[in-house]
Amino acid sequence: MDASGISGADLERVLDVLDRADAEPEVNATLPWALLHLLKDLVPCDVLSVSGQDTPHWEFFAMQELPVVPLAPAEQARFDDAFRTHYWGSTCSYPDRTGDVLSVRRTSDHLSDREHRAEPMYQEFDRPLGIEHELMLCIDTGAPQRTLRLLFSRGPGLDFSWRDVALLTLLRPHLQAVYDASQRRHNGVPPLTGRQKQVLQYVAAGYANRQIARQLEVSEGTVRKHLENVYIRLEVSSRTAAVARLNAVG
């Protein structure tokens, strides 16, 4: 990828985005609004939308739009129907068809302008909404064909450049980390199995691994393995931290 179009000012803006990466999203927001404003300034577009799409179930678990483009209910229903009807034959389905959620892609990376304008998705969805150019960044949510998509849209005029693609490619791992951290805060402590809870309860009571093994009638090695899995789930590295995290959320 040719990143020669990235300037010092661009890198300063990237740092501004990273400074906002630790912000906690507002209520009912998947990503912080301040972060989206900075991204829209970094990669100028007419509309920046965040769309959480669970394709196997045709469910949309997140939606943010900057600026908001209001549609009447009947119009929204018509556009929703066109999107689902033409989805698999359009470039929108690229992440689901290929499993590639790491690449930042433009519509023009797949189709010529003439081919794009001939697509049913363009005719019934993009053109009526004034969309001529689109750039998509996907965030992995941990399930097949379930992604959080950042969609940068422009009307008539210049397409997105390699500079835009390069900057978002640079930022993508950090945006993934923002989403992952947000989900951990939202979900709290990951669920533990019944046996893992038992082991942790004995740990909280001050039992050593040998004593826990005797109480549960298992080997000491089995207790150690249960604790290793507890540490992974709770994202901690010690007995004390595991107990503290569990107690912190009641």
Coordinates of C-alpha atoms in Angstrom, one line a residue:
M1 CA 0.0 0.0 0.0
D2 CA 1.3 3.4 -0.9
A3 CA 1.2 5.6 2.2
S4 CA 3.2 8.4 0.7
G5 CA 0.2 10.7 0.8
I6 CA 0.2 10.7 4.6
S7 CA 1.4 14.0 6.0
G8 CA 2.7 15.1 9.4
A9 CA -0.7 16.8 10.0
D10 CA -2.4 13.5 9.3
L11 CA -0.2 11.7 11.9
E12 CA -1.1 14.4 14.4
R13 CA -4.8 13.7 13.7
V14 CA -4.2 10.0 14.2
L15 CA -2.7 10.8 17.6
D16 CA -5.8 12.8 18.4
V17 CA -7.9 9.8 17.5
L18 CA -5.8 7.5 19.8
D19 CA -6.2 10.0 22.6
R20 CA -9.9 9.5 22.4
A21 CA -9.6 5.7 22.2
D22 CA -9.8 5.3 26.0
A23 CA -13.1 7.2 26.3
E24 CA -16.1 5.2 27.4
P25 CA -19.0 5.3 24.9
E26 CA -22.0 7.2 25.9
V27 CA -25.3 5.4 26.8
N28 CA -26.7 3.6 23.8
A29 CA -23.5 4.3 21.8
T30 CA -21.2 1.5 20.6
L31 CA -18.2 3.9 20.0
P32 CA -17.7 7.3 21.6
W33 CA -19.2 10.1 19.6
A34 CA -16.1 12.2 20.0
L35 CA -14.1 9.5 18.4
L36 CA -16.4 9.4 15.4
H37 CA -16.2 13.1 15.0
L38 CA -12.4 12.9 14.9
L39 CA -12.6 10.0 12.4
K40 CA -14.9 12.0 10.2
D41 CA -12.4 14.9 10.2
L42 CA -9.5 12.5 9.5
V43 CA -11.3 10.9 6.5
P44 CA -13.7 13.6 5.2
C45 CA -17.0 12.2 4.2
D46 CA -20.6 13.2 3.9
V47 CA -21.9 10.5 6.3
L48 CA -20.0 8.2 8.8
S49 CA -22.2 5.4 10.1
V50 CA -21.5 2.6 12.6
S51 CA -23.6 -0.4 11.8
G52 CA -23.5 -3.7 13.8
Q53 CA -24.6 -6.4 11.4
D54 CA -25.4 -10.1 12.4
T55 CA -25.9 -11.4 8.9
P56 CA -27.0 -15.0 9.7
H57 CA -29.9 -13.7 11.7
W58 CA -30.4 -10.4 9.8
E59 CA -30.2 -8.5 13.0
F60 CA -28.6 -5.0 13.4
F61 CA -27.2 -4.7 17.0
A62 CA -25.8 -1.2 16.7
M63 CA -26.4 2.0 14.7
Q64 CA -24.8 5.4 15.0
E65 CA -24.8 8.0 12.2
L66 CA -22.9 11.3 11.8
P67 CA -24.8 13.3 10.9
V68 CA -28.1 11.6 11.3
V69 CA -30.0 11.2 8.0
P70 CA -33.7 11.0 9.0
L71 CA -36.0 8.8 7.0
A72 CA -39.7 8.3 7.2
P73 CA -40.7 4.7 8.3
A74 CA -41.9 3.8 4.9
E75 CA -38.7 5.0 3.3
Q76 CA -36.6 3.1 5.9
A77 CA -38.5 -0.1 5.2
R78 CA -38.0 0.2 1.5
F79 CA -34.3 0.8 1.8
D80 CA -34.0 -2.1 4.3
D81 CA -35.7 -4.4 1.8
A82 CA -33.5 -3.3 -1.0
F83 CA -30.4 -3.9 1.1
R84 CA -31.3 -7.4 2.1
T85 CA -32.5 -8.3 -1.4
H86 CA -29.2 -7.2 -3.1
Y87 CA -26.8 -7.8 -0.3
W88 CA -25.1 -11.0 -1.4
G89 CA -24.6 -9.7 -5.0
S90 CA -23.0 -6.5 -3.8
T91 CA -19.6 -5.4 -2.5
C92 CA -21.3 -4.9 0.9
S93 CA -21.1 -8.7 1.4
Y94 CA -17.3 -8.9 0.9
P95 CA -16.5 -9.4 4.6
D96 CA -19.1 -12.2 5.0
R97 CA -18.2 -13.9 1.7
T98 CA -14.5 -13.9 2.2
G99 CA -14.1 -13.9 6.0
D100 CA -11.7 -10.9 5.5
V101 CA -12.5 -8.4 8.3
L102 CA -9.1 -6.9 8.5
S103 CA -8.9 -5.1 5.1
V104 CA -10.1 -1.5 4.7
R105 CA -12.0 -1.6 1.4
R106 CA -13.4 0.9 -1.1
T107 CA -16.2 0.1 -3.5
S108 CA -13.7 1.0 -6.2
D109 CA -11.3 -1.7 -5.1
H110 CA -13.9 -4.2 -6.4
L111 CA -15.7 -2.6 -9.2
S112 CA -15.1 0.0 -11.9
D113 CA -17.3 3.1 -11.8
R114 CA -19.4 1.7 -14.7
E115 CA -19.8 -1.7 -13.0
H116 CA -20.8 -0.1 -9.7
R117 CA -23.5 2.0 -11.3
A118 CA -25.0 -1.0 -13.0
E119 CA -25.4 -2.9 -9.7
P120 CA -28.9 -3.3 -8.4
M121 CA -27.7 -2.2 -4.9
Y122 CA -26.5 1.1 -6.4
Q123 CA -29.7 1.6 -8.3
E124 CA -32.1 0.9 -5.4
F125 CA -30.1 1.8 -2.4
D126 CA -27.0 3.9 -2.9
R127 CA -28.1 6.4 -5.6
P128 CA -31.4 7.3 -3.9
L129 CA -29.4 8.0 -0.7
G130 CA -26.9 10.1 -2.6
I131 CA -24.0 7.6 -2.1
E132 CA -21.5 7.4 -4.9
H133 CA -18.3 6.3 -3.0
E134 CA -18.0 4.2 0.1
L135 CA -15.1 3.1 2.3
M136 CA -15.7 0.2 4.8
L137 CA -13.7 -0.7 8.0
C138 CA -14.8 -3.8 9.9
I139 CA -14.4 -4.7 13.5
D140 CA -14.5 -8.3 14.5
T141 CA -17.1 -9.1 17.1
G142 CA -16.0 -12.7 17.7
A143 CA -18.7 -14.6 15.6
P144 CA -18.8 -15.6 11.9
Q145 CA -20.5 -13.0 9.7
R146 CA -21.1 -10.7 12.6
T147 CA -19.2 -7.4 12.3
L148 CA -19.3 -3.8 13.4
R149 CA -18.9 -1.8 10.3
L150 CA -17.6 1.8 10.0
L151 CA -19.0 3.1 6.7
F152 CA -17.6 6.3 5.2
S153 CA -19.9 7.6 2.4
R154 CA -19.5 10.4 -0.1
G155 CA -21.7 11.8 -2.9
P156 CA -20.6 12.9 -6.3
G157 CA -16.9 13.9 -6.5
L158 CA -13.6 12.4 -5.5
D159 CA -13.3 8.8 -4.4
F160 CA -11.6 7.9 -1.2
S161 CA -7.8 7.9 -1.7
W162 CA -5.0 5.5 -0.7
R163 CA -4.2 8.0 2.0
D164 CA -7.6 7.4 3.5
V165 CA -7.2 3.7 3.3
A166 CA -3.7 3.8 4.8
L167 CA -4.8 6.0 7.8
L168 CA -7.8 3.7 8.6
T169 CA -5.6 0.6 8.2
L170 CA -3.2 2.1 10.7
L171 CA -6.1 2.8 13.1
R172 CA -8.0 -0.4 12.7
P173 CA -6.3 -2.4 15.5
H174 CA -6.8 0.5 17.9
L175 CA -10.5 0.7 17.0
Q176 CA -10.8 -3.0 17.5
A177 CA -9.3 -2.5 21.0
V178 CA -11.8 0.3 21.7
Y179 CA -14.7 -2.0 20.8
D180 CA -13.4 -4.9 22.8
A181 CA -12.8 -2.8 25.9
S182 CA -16.3 -1.3 25.6
Q183 CA -17.8 -4.8 25.4
R184 CA -15.9 -6.0 28.5
R185 CA -17.1 -2.9 30.4
H186 CA -20.7 -3.6 29.2
N187 CA -20.7 -7.3 29.9
G188 CA -18.8 -7.2 33.2
V189 CA -17.2 -10.5 34.4
P190 CA -17.4 -13.2 31.8
P191 CA -19.4 -16.2 33.0
L192 CA -17.5 -18.9 34.8
T193 CA -18.4 -22.6 34.9
G194 CA -19.8 -24.1 38.0
R195 CA -16.6 -25.8 38.9
Q196 CA -14.5 -22.7 38.2
K197 CA -16.8 -20.8 40.6
Q198 CA -16.3 -23.5 43.2
V199 CA -12.5 -23.3 42.9
L200 CA -12.6 -19.5 43.1
Q201 CA -14.8 -19.6 46.2
Y202 CA -12.2 -21.9 47.9
V203 CA -9.5 -19.5 46.8
A204 CA -11.4 -16.6 48.4
A205 CA -11.7 -18.6 51.6
G206 CA -7.9 -18.9 51.7
Y207 CA -7.5 -22.5 50.6
A208 CA -4.3 -23.7 48.9
N209 CA -4.5 -25.7 45.7
R210 CA -3.8 -28.9 47.6
Q211 CA -6.7 -28.3 50.0
I212 CA -9.0 -27.4 47.2
A213 CA -8.1 -30.6 45.4
R214 CA -9.0 -32.6 48.5
Q215 CA -12.3 -30.8 48.9
L216 CA -13.3 -31.4 45.3
E217 CA -11.8 -34.9 45.1
V218 CA -9.7 -34.0 42.0
S219 CA -6.0 -33.8 41.4
E220 CA -4.0 -30.7 42.3
G221 CA -3.1 -30.4 38.6
T222 CA -6.8 -30.2 37.7
V223 CA -7.2 -27.3 40.2
R224 CA -4.3 -25.5 38.6
K225 CA -5.9 -25.9 35.2
H226 CA -9.2 -24.5 36.5
L227 CA -7.4 -21.5 37.9
E228 CA -5.6 -20.9 34.6
N229 CA -8.9 -20.8 32.8
V230 CA -10.3 -18.5 35.4
Y231 CA -7.4 -16.1 34.9
I232 CA -8.0 -16.1 31.1
R233 CA -11.7 -15.4 31.4
L234 CA -11.3 -12.7 34.0
E235 CA -8.2 -11.3 32.3
V236 CA -6.1 -11.4 35.5
S237 CA -2.8 -13.1 36.4
S238 CA -3.1 -13.9 40.1
R239 CA -5.4 -15.5 42.7
T240 CA -5.8 -12.2 44.5
A241 CA -6.8 -10.3 41.3
A242 CA -9.3 -13.0 40.3
V243 CA -11.1 -12.8 43.7
A244 CA -11.0 -9.0 43.6
R245 CA -12.5 -8.7 40.1
L246 CA -15.3 -11.1 41.0
N247 CA -16.0 -9.2 44.2
A248 CA -15.9 -5.8 42.4
V249 CA -19.0 -6.7 40.4
G250 CA -20.8 -8.4 43.3

